[in-house]
Structures are given as structure tokens and as C-alpha cells.
PDB file of C-alpha atoms in Angstrom:
ATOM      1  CA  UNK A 281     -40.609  19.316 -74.424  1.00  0.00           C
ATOM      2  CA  UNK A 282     -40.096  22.848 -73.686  1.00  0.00           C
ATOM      3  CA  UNK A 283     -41.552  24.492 -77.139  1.00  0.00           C
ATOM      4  CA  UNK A 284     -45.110  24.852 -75.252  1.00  0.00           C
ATOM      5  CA  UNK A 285     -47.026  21.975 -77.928  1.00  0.00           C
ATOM      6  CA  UNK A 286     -49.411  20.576 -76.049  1.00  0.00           C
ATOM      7  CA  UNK A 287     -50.108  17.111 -77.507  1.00  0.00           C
ATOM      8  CA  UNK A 288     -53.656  15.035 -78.120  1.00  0.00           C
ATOM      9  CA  UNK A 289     -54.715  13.228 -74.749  1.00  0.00           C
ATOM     10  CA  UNK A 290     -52.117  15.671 -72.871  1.00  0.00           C
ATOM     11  CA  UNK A 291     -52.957  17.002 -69.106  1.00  0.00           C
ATOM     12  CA  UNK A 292     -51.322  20.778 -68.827  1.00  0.00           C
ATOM     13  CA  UNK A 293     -50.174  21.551 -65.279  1.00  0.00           C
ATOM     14  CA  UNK A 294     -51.093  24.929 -64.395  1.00  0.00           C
ATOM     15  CA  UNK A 295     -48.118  27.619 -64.750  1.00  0.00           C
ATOM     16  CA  UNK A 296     -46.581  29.450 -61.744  1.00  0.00           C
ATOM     17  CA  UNK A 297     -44.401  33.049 -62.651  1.00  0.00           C
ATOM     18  CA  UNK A 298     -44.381  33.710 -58.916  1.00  0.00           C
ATOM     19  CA  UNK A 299     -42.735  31.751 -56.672  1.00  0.00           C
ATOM     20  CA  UNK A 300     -45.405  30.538 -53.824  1.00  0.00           C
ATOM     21  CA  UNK A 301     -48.480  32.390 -55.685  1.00  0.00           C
ATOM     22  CA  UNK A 302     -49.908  28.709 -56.541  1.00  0.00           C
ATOM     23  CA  UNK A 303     -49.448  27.216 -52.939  1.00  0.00           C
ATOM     24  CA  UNK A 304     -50.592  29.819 -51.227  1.00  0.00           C
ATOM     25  CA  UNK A 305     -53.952  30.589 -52.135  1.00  0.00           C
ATOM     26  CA  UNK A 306     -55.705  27.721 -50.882  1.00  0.00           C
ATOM     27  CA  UNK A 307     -53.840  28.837 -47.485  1.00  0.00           C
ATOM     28  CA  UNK A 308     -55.146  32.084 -47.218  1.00  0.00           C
ATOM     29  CA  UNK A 309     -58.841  30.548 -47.994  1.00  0.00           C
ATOM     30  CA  UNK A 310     -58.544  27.963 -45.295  1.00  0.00           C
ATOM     31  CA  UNK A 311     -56.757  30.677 -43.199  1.00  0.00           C
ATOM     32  CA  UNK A 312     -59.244  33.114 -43.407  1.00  0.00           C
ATOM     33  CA  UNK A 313     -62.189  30.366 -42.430  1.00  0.00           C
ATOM     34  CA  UNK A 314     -60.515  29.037 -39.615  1.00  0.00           C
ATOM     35  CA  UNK A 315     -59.810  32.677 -38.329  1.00  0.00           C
ATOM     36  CA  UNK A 316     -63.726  33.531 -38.565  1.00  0.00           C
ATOM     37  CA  UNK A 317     -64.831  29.831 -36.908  1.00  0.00           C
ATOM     38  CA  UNK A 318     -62.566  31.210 -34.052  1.00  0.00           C
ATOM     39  CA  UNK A 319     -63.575  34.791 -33.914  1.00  0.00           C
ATOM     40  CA  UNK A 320     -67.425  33.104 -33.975  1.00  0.00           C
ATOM     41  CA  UNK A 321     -66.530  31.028 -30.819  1.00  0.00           C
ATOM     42  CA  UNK A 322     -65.335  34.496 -28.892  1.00  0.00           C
ATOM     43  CA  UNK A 323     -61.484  32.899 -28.799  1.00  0.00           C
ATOM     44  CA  UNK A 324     -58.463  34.102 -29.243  1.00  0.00           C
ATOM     45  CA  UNK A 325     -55.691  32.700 -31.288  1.00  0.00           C
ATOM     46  CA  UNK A 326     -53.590  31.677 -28.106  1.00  0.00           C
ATOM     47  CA  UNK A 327     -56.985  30.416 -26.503  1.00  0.00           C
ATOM     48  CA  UNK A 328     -57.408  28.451 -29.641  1.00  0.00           C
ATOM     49  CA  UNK A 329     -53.971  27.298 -29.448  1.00  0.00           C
ATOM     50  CA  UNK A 330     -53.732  25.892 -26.146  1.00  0.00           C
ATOM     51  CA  UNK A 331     -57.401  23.482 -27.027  1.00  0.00           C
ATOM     52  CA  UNK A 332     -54.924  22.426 -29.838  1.00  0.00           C
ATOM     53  CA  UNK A 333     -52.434  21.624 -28.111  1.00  0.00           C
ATOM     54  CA  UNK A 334     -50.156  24.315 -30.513  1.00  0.00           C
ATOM     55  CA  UNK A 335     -49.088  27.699 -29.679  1.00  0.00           C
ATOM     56  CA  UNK A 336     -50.186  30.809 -30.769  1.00  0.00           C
ATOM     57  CA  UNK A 337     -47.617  31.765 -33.108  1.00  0.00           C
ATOM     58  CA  UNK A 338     -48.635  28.177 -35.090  1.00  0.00           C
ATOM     59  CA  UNK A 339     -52.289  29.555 -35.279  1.00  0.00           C
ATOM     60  CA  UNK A 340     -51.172  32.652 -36.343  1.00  0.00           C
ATOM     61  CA  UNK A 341     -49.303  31.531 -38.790  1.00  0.00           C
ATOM     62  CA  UNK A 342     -52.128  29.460 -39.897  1.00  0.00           C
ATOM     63  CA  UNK A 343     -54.711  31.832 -40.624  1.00  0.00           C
ATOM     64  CA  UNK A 344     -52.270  34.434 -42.327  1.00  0.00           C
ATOM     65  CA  UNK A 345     -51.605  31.653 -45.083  1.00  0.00           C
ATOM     66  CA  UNK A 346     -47.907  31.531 -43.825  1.00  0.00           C
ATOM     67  CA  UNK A 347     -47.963  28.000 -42.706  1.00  0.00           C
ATOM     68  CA  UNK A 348     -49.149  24.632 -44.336  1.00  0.00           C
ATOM     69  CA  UNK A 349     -50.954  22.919 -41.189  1.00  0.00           C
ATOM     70  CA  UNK A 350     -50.981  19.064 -40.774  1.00  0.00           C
ATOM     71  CA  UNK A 351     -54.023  16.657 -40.894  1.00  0.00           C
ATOM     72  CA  UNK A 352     -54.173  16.532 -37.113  1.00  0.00           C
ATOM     73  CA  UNK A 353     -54.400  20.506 -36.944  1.00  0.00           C
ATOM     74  CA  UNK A 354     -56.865  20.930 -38.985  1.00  0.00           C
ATOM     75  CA  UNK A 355     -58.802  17.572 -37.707  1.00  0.00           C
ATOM     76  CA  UNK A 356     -58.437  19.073 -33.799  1.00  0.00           C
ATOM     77  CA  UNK A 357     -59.600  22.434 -34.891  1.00  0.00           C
ATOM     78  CA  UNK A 358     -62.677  21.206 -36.861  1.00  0.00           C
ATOM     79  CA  UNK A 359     -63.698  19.124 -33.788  1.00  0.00           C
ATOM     80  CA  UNK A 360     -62.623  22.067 -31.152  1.00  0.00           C
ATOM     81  CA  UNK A 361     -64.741  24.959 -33.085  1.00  0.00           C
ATOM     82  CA  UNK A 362     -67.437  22.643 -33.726  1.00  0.00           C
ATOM     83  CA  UNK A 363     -67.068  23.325 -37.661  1.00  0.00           C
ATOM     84  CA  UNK A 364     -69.060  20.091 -38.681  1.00  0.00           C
ATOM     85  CA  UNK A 365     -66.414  19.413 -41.502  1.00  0.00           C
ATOM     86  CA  UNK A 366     -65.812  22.452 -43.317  1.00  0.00           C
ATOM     87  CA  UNK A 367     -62.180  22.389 -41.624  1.00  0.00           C
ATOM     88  CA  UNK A 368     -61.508  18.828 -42.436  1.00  0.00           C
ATOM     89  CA  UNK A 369     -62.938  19.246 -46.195  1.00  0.00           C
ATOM     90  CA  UNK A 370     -60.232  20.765 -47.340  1.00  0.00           C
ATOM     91  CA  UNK A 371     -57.727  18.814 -45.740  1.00  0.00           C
ATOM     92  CA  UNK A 372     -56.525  17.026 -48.971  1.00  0.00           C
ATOM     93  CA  UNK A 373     -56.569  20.507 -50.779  1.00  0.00           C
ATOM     94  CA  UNK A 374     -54.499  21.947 -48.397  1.00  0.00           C
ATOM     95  CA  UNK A 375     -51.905  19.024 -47.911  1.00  0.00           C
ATOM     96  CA  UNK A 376     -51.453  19.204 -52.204  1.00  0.00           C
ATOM     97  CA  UNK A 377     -50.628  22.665 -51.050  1.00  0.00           C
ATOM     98  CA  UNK A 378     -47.218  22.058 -49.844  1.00  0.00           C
ATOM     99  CA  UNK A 379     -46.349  21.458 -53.655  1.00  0.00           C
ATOM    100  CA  UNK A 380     -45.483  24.207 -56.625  1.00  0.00           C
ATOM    101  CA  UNK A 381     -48.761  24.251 -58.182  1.00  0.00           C
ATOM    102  CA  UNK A 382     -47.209  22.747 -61.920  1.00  0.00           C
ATOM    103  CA  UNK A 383     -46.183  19.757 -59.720  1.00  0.00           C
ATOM    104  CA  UNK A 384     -49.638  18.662 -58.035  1.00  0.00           C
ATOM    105  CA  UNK A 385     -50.521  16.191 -60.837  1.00  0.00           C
ATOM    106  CA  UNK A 386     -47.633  14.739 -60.644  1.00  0.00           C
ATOM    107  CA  UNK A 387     -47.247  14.222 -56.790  1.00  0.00           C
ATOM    108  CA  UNK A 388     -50.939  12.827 -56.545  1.00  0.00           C
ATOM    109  CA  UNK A 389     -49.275  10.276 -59.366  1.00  0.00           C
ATOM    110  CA  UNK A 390     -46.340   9.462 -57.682  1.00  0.00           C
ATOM    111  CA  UNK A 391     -47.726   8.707 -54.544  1.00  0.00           C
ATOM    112  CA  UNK A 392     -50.311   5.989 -56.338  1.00  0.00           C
ATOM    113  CA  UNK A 393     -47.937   4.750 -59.066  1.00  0.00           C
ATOM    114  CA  UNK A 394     -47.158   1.284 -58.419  1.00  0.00           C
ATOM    115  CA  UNK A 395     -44.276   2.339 -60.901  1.00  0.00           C
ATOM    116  CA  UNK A 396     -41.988   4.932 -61.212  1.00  0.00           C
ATOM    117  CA  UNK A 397     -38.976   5.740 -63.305  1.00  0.00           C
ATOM    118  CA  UNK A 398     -37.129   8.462 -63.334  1.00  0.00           C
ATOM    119  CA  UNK A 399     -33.810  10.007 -65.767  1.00  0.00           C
ATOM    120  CA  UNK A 400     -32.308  13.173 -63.867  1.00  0.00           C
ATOM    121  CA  UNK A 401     -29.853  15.341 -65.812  1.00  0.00           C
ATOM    122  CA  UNK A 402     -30.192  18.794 -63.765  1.00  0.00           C
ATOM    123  CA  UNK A 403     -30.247  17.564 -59.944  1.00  0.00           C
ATOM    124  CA  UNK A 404     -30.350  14.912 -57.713  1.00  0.00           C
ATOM    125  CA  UNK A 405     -33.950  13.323 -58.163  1.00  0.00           C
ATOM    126  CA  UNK A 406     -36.192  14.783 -54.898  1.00  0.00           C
ATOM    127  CA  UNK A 407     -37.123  11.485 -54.269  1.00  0.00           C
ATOM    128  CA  UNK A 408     -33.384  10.379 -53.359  1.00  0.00           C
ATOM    129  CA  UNK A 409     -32.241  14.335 -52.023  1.00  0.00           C
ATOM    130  CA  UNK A 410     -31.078  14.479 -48.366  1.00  0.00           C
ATOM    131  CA  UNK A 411     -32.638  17.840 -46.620  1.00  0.00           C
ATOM    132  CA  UNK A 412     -29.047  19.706 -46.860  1.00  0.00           C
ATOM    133  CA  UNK A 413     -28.680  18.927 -50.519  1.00  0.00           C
ATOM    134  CA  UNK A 414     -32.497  19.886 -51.313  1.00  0.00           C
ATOM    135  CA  UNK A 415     -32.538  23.104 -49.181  1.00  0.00           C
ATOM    136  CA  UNK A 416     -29.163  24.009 -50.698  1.00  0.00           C
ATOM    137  CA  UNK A 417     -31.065  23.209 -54.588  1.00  0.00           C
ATOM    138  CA  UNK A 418     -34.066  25.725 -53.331  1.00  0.00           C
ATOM    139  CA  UNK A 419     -31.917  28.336 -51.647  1.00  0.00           C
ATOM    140  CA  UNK A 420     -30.259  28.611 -55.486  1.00  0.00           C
ATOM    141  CA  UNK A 421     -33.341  29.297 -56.955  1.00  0.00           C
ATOM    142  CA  UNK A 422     -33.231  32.487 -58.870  1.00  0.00           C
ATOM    143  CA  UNK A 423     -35.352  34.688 -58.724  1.00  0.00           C
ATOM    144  CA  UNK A 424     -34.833  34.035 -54.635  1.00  0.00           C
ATOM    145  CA  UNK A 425     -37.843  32.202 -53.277  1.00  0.00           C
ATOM    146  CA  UNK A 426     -38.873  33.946 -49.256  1.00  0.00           C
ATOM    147  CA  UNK A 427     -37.640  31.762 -46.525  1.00  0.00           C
ATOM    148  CA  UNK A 428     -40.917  30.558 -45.646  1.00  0.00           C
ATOM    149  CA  UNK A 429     -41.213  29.172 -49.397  1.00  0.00           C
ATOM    150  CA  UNK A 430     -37.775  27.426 -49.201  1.00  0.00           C
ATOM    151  CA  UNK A 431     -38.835  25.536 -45.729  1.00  0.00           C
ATOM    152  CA  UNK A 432     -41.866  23.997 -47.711  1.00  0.00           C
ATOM    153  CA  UNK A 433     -40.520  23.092 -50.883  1.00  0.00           C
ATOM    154  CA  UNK A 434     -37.884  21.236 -48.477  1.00  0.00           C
ATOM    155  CA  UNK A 435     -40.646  19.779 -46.323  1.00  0.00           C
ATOM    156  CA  UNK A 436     -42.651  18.147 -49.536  1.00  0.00           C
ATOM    157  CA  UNK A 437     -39.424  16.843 -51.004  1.00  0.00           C
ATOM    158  CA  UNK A 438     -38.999  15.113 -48.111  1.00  0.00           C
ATOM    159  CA  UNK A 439     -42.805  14.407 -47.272  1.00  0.00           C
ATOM    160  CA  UNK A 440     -42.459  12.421 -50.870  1.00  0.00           C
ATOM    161  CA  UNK A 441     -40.471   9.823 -49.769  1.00  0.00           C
ATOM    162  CA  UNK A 442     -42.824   7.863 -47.547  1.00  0.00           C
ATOM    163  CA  UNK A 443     -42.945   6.264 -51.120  1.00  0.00           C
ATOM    164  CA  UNK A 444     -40.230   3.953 -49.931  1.00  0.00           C
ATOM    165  CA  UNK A 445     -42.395   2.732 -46.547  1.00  0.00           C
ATOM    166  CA  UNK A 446     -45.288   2.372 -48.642  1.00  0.00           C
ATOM    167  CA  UNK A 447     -47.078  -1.459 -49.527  1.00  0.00           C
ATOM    168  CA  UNK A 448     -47.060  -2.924 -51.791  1.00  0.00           C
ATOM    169  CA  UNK A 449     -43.329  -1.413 -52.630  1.00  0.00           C
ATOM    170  CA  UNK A 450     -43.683   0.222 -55.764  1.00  0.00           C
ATOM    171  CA  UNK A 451     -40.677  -0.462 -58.382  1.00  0.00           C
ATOM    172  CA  UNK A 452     -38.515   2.837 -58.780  1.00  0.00           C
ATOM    173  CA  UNK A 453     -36.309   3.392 -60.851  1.00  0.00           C
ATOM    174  CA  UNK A 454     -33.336   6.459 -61.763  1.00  0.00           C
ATOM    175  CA  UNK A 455     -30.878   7.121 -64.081  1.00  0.00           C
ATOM    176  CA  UNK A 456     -29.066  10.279 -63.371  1.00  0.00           C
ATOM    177  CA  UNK A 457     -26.463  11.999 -65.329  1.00  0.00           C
ATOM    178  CA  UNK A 458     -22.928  11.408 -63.779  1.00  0.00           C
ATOM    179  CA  UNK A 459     -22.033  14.601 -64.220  1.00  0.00           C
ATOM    180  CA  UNK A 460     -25.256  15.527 -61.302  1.00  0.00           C
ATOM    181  CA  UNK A 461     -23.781  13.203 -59.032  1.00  0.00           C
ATOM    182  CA  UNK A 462     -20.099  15.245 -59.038  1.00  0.00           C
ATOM    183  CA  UNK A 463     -21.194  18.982 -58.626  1.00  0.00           C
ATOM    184  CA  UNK A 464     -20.985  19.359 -55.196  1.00  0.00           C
ATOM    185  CA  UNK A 465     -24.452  21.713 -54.453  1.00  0.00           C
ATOM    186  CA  UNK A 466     -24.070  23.052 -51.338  1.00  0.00           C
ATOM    187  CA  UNK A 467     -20.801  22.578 -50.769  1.00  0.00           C
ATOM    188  CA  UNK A 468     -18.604  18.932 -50.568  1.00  0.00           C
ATOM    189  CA  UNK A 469     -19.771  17.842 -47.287  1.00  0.00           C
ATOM    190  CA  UNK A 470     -23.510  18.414 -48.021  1.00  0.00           C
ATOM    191  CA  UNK A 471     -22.317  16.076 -51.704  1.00  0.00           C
ATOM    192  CA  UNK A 472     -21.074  13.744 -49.654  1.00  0.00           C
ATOM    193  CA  UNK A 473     -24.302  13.084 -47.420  1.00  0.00           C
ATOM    194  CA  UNK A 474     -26.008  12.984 -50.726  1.00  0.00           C
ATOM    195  CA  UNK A 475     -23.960  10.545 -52.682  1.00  0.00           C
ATOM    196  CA  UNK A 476     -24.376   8.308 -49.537  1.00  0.00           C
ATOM    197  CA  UNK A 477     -27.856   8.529 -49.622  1.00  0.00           C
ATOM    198  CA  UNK A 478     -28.357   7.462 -53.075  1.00  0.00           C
ATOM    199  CA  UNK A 479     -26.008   4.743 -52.312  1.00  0.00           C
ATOM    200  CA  UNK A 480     -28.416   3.349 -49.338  1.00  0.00           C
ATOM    201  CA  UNK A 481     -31.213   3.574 -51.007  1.00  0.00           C
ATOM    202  CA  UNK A 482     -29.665   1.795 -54.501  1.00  0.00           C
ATOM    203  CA  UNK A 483     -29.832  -1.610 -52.177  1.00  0.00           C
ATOM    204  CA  UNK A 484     -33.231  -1.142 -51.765  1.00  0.00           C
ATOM    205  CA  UNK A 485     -34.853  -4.523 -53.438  1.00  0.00           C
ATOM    206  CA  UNK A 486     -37.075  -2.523 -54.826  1.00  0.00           C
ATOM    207  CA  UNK A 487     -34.835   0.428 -56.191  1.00  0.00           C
ATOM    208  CA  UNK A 488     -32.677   0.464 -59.614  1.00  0.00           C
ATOM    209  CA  UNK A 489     -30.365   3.385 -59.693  1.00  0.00           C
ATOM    210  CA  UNK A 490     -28.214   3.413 -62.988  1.00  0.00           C
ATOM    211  CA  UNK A 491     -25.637   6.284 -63.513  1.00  0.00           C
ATOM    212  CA  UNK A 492     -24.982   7.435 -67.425  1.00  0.00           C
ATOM    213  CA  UNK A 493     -21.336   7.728 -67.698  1.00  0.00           C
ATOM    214  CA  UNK A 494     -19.835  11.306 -69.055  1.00  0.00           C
ATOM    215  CA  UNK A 495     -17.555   9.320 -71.552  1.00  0.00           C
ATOM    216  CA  UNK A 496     -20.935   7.312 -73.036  1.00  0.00           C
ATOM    217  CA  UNK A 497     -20.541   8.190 -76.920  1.00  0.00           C
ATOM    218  CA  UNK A 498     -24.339   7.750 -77.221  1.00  0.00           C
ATOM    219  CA  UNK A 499     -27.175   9.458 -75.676  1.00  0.00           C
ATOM    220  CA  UNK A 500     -31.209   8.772 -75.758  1.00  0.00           C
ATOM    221  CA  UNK A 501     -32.550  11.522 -74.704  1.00  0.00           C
ATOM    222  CA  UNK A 502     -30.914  14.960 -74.939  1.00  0.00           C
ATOM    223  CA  UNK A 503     -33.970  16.384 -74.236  1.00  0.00           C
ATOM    224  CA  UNK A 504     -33.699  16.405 -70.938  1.00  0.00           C
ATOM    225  CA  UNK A 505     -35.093  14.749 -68.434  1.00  0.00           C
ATOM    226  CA  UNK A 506     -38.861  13.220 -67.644  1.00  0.00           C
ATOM    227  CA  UNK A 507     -40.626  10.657 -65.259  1.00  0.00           C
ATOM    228  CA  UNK A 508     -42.476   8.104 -66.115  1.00  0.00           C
ATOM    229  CA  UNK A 509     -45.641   6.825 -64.083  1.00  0.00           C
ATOM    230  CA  UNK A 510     -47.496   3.242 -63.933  1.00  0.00           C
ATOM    231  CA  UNK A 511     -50.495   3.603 -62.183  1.00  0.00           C
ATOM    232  CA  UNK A 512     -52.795   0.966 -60.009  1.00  0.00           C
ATOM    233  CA  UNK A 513     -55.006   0.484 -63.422  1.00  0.00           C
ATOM    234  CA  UNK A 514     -52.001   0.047 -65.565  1.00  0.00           C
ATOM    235  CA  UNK A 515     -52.533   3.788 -66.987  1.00  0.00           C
ATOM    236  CA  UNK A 516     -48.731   4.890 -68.265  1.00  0.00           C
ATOM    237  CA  UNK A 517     -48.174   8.395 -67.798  1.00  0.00           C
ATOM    238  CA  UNK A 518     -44.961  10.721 -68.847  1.00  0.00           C
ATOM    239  CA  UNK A 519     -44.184  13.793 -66.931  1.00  0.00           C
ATOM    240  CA  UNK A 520     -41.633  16.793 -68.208  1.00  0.00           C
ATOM    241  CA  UNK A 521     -41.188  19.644 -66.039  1.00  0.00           C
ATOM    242  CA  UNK A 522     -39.307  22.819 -67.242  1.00  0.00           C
ATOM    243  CA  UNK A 523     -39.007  25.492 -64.548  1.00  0.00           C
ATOM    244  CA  UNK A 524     -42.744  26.479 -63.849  1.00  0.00           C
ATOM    245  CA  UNK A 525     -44.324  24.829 -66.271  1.00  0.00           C
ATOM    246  CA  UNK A 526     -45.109  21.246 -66.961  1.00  0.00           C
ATOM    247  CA  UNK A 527     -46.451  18.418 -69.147  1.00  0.00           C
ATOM    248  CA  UNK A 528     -48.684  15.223 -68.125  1.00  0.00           C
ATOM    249  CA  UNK A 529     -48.966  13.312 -70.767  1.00  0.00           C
ATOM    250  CA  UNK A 530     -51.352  10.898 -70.851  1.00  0.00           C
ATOM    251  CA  UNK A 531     -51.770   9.393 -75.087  1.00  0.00           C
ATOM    252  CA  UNK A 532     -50.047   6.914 -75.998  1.00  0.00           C
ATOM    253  CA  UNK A 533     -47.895   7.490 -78.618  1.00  0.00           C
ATOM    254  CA  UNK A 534     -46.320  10.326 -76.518  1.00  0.00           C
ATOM    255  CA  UNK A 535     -45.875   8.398 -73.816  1.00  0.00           C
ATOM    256  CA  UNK A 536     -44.195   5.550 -76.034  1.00  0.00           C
ATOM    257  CA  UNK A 537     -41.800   7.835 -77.081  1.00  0.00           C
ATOM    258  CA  UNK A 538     -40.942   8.621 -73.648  1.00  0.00           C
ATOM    259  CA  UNK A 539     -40.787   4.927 -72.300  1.00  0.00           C
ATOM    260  CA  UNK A 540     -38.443   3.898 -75.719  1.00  0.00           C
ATOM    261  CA  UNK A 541     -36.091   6.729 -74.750  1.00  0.00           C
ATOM    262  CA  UNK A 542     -35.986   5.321 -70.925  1.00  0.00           C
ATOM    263  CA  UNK A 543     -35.621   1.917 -72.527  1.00  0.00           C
ATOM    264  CA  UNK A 544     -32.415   2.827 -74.445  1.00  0.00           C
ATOM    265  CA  UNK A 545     -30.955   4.811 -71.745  1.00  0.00           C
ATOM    266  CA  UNK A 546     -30.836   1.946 -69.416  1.00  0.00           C
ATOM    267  CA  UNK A 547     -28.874   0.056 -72.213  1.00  0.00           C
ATOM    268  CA  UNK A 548     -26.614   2.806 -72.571  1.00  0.00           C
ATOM    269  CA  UNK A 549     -26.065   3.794 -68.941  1.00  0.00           C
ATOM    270  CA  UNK A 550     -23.799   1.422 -66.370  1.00  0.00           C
ATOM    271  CA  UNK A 551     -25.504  -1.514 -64.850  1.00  0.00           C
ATOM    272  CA  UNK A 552     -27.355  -1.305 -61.237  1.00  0.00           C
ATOM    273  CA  UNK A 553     -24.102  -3.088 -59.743  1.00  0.00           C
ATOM    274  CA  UNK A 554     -21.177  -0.808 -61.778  1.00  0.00           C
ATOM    275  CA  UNK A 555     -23.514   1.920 -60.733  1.00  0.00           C
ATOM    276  CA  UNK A 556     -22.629   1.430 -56.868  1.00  0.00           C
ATOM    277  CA  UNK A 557     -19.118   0.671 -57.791  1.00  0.00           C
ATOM    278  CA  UNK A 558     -19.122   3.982 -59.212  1.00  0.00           C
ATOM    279  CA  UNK A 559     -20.993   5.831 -56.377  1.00  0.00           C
ATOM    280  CA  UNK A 560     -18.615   4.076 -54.247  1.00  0.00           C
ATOM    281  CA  UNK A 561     -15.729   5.206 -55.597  1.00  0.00           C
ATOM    282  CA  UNK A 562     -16.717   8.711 -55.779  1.00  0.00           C
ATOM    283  CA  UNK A 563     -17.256   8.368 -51.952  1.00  0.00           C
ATOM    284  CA  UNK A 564     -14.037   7.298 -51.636  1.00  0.00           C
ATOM    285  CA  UNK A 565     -12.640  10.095 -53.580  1.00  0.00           C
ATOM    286  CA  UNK A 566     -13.925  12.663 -51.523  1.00  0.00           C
TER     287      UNK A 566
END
């Protein structure tokens, strides 16, 4: 769905044009509070950094926006500048932070969904990307994306896969494009680490991955690719992402449509088990 229709019962992501203009703002704003709490207490940022038990360069990275800080920053430095919760307030604001504002839906989603499937015909789903292979994915980014932007866009892709430790285990499911598992993004070695960790976590019990052949005659959903959600309540949820834009879609019938194309493509694609053999192979090939 890249046309821009926004469908009854649909959720619209907000739109980024600049690369780290979404995630940043809500850094500068808890910045900027933490840097007057301090400056109210009469301490300096390495003073303020040593209570914390982090150095100065982390605090000042903090308050100029520069830096996503963890729960137990921001929980220390409510408690050490006596802010009575207006640190700690926006700790869930800030954490959804670390993700490109047109994905926030969708991560608050996936880390509830007790159901997830996924069809990838661009890249190596984030949720199965080594750190190599996804800082090699955001270092291609055109326009170029600042270091600083690259580090946390490879720091959430990674943060997302707690998924796997989480319990109940959710049921996950891919199918990628075989063509995505054979162009070797940053470089063979870096494919190689990749293709292995797909492999690993195919024999998780509670992981399906299914590769769609390149000689497959028929093809469900030339579209391109989607995710689709289950949540705790039994909502079902489809999400399409096109660069910086994206679609939540939450009424039915477009969400059928969605779940029959998923449906088919599993048909179509190679079973879970010829799916290693494949991945496999390719290992073995390299």
C-alpha cells in the first residue's frame, strides 16, 4: 500500500522526511529538564555523573538530546536530583524514542503480540538481523543517516528481540524472499553470520521461517511486504511500512486481505524443514 489511501478503521503512523527529526525531540525535552533539575541542585554534569555512577560525557550527551538514556539512568537521576517523578514519567516516552517515529505503533505491537508474522522481500526481517548485517542495512541508507542515528537504529533492532526470551513465547513467523537471503549486505562474511542466525533461530519451537523460492511460478503478494500482529485480546492488526511512512491497519476487511495473502504465501513458499535445507545449503556454498 504505497498510493497514500488511508482505509476505514486505519491507524496512520506519523511521517518522518528527516532522518532522526522524530526520535529526537522527546530527547531534547527530557534533555533540557534534566539539565535544569541539575543546574537547580548547584551540580555540574561530571558531579552529576559520578552520583550516577556514569561519566560526564554520558550526561552530556544526555541533556544535548544526543543519547537515548536507559531506565536505570533516568530512575538514578530522578531519585539523585530529588525530581519526585518528573524524570521517571517520561521514561516509556523516551525508551519508544529509540525507534523511527512511523515505527512506534508498531514496536509497542510487537512487543505485546502474542502473534507475529512476518513476509520480508527487501531485507532480512530486524527481528532475525545480526548487528553487522543491520548496521551494514542503516549505513546504506540514502540520504546518509549521522553516526549517532545509525548506532540507535542498530541498538532498537536489536533491543526488539528480547521477543524471543519473552513468556509466554509468542508464535513468529517469516517468509522472506530467497533472493534477500543471497545478496550479501555488507559484504559475504557479514551474509554469512546472518544466514546462520536465521538458521538458529528457525529451530526455535516457537519460530516458522519459510523461504519463497526465486523459481516459484506463483506469487501472493507482489505488493510487497507487511506484518501481521495478534494481540493479547485477539485484536488482528496489519502493518505496511514504505520508507518513512507507514500503515496500521486495524478493520477488518483490510486486515483479511492481508492475512489471505500470508495464508497463500505459506502454501506457495518451501516448507519450515526444506527451508533449513535450503539455508543450509547456502551456508555451505559460501
Amino acid at each position: 500500500m504505497s498510493d497514500g489511501r488511508v482505509c476505514a478503521g486505519e491507524v496512520r503512523a506519523p511521517v518522518t522526511t528527516t532522518h532522526g527529526e522524530g526520535e529526537t525531540g522527546i530527547l531534547r525535552c527530557f534533555g533540557q529538564m534534566l539539565r535544569l533539575l541539575r543546574t537547580s541542585r548547584g551540580l555540574t554534569r561530571a558531579e552529576l555523573g559520578a552520583r550516577l555512577s556514569y561519566g560526564e560525557d554520558m550526561v552530556t550527551s544526555v541533556e544535548l538530546g544526543r543519547r537515548i538514556p536507559k531506565p536505570e539512568f533516568i530512575e538514578r537521576a530522578d531519585a539523585v536530583l530529588e525530581a519526585g517523578g518528573l524524570l521517571t514519567v517520561m521514561k516509556e516516552e523516551v525508551a519508544r524514542a529509540r525507534y523511527p517515529a512511523f515505527f512506534r505503533d508498531a514496536a509497542k505491537l510487537e512487543a505485546e503480540a502474542v502473534e507475529l508474522h512476518v513476509y520480508a522481500s527487501k531485507a532480512v526481517p530486524g527481528l532475525l538481523q545480526t548487528e553487522e548485517y543491520a548496521r551494514a542495512v542503516c549505513e546504506m541508507w540514502l540520504p546518509l543517516m549521522d553516526a549517532e542515528i545509525v548506532n540507535q537504529r542498530v541498538g532498537s533492532r536489536l533491543a526488539r528481540q528480547v521477543i524471543y526470551d519473552r513468556q509466554p513465547l509468542p508464535t513468529i513467523s517469516f517468509v522472506i524472499e530467497e533472493h534477500v537471503l543471497r545478496r550479501p549486505l555488507g559484504g559475504w562474511s557479514v551474509m554469512r553470520g546472518q544466514l546462520e542466525e536465521v538458521l538458529l533461530r528457525a529451530q526455535h519451537r516457537n519460530v516458522v521461517v519459510q523461504i519463497m523460492p526465486v523459481g516459484c511460478v506463483e506469487h501472493a503478494a507482489l505488493d510487497g511486504p507487511f506484518t501481521l500482529y495478534e494481540t493479547q485480546k485477539g485484536q488482528r492488526l496489519a502493518y505496511v511500512e514504505a520508507r518513512n511512512d507507514s500503515h496500521l491497519f486495524t478493520e477488518r476487511t483490510s486486515v483479511r486481505e492481508y492475512e489471505e495473502q500470508y495464508g497463500i504465501l505459506r502454501a506457495q513458499a518451501l516448507t519450515p524443514r526444506e527451508s533449513l535445507g535450503l539455508l543450509e545449503k547456502m551456508l555451505g556454498e559460501l
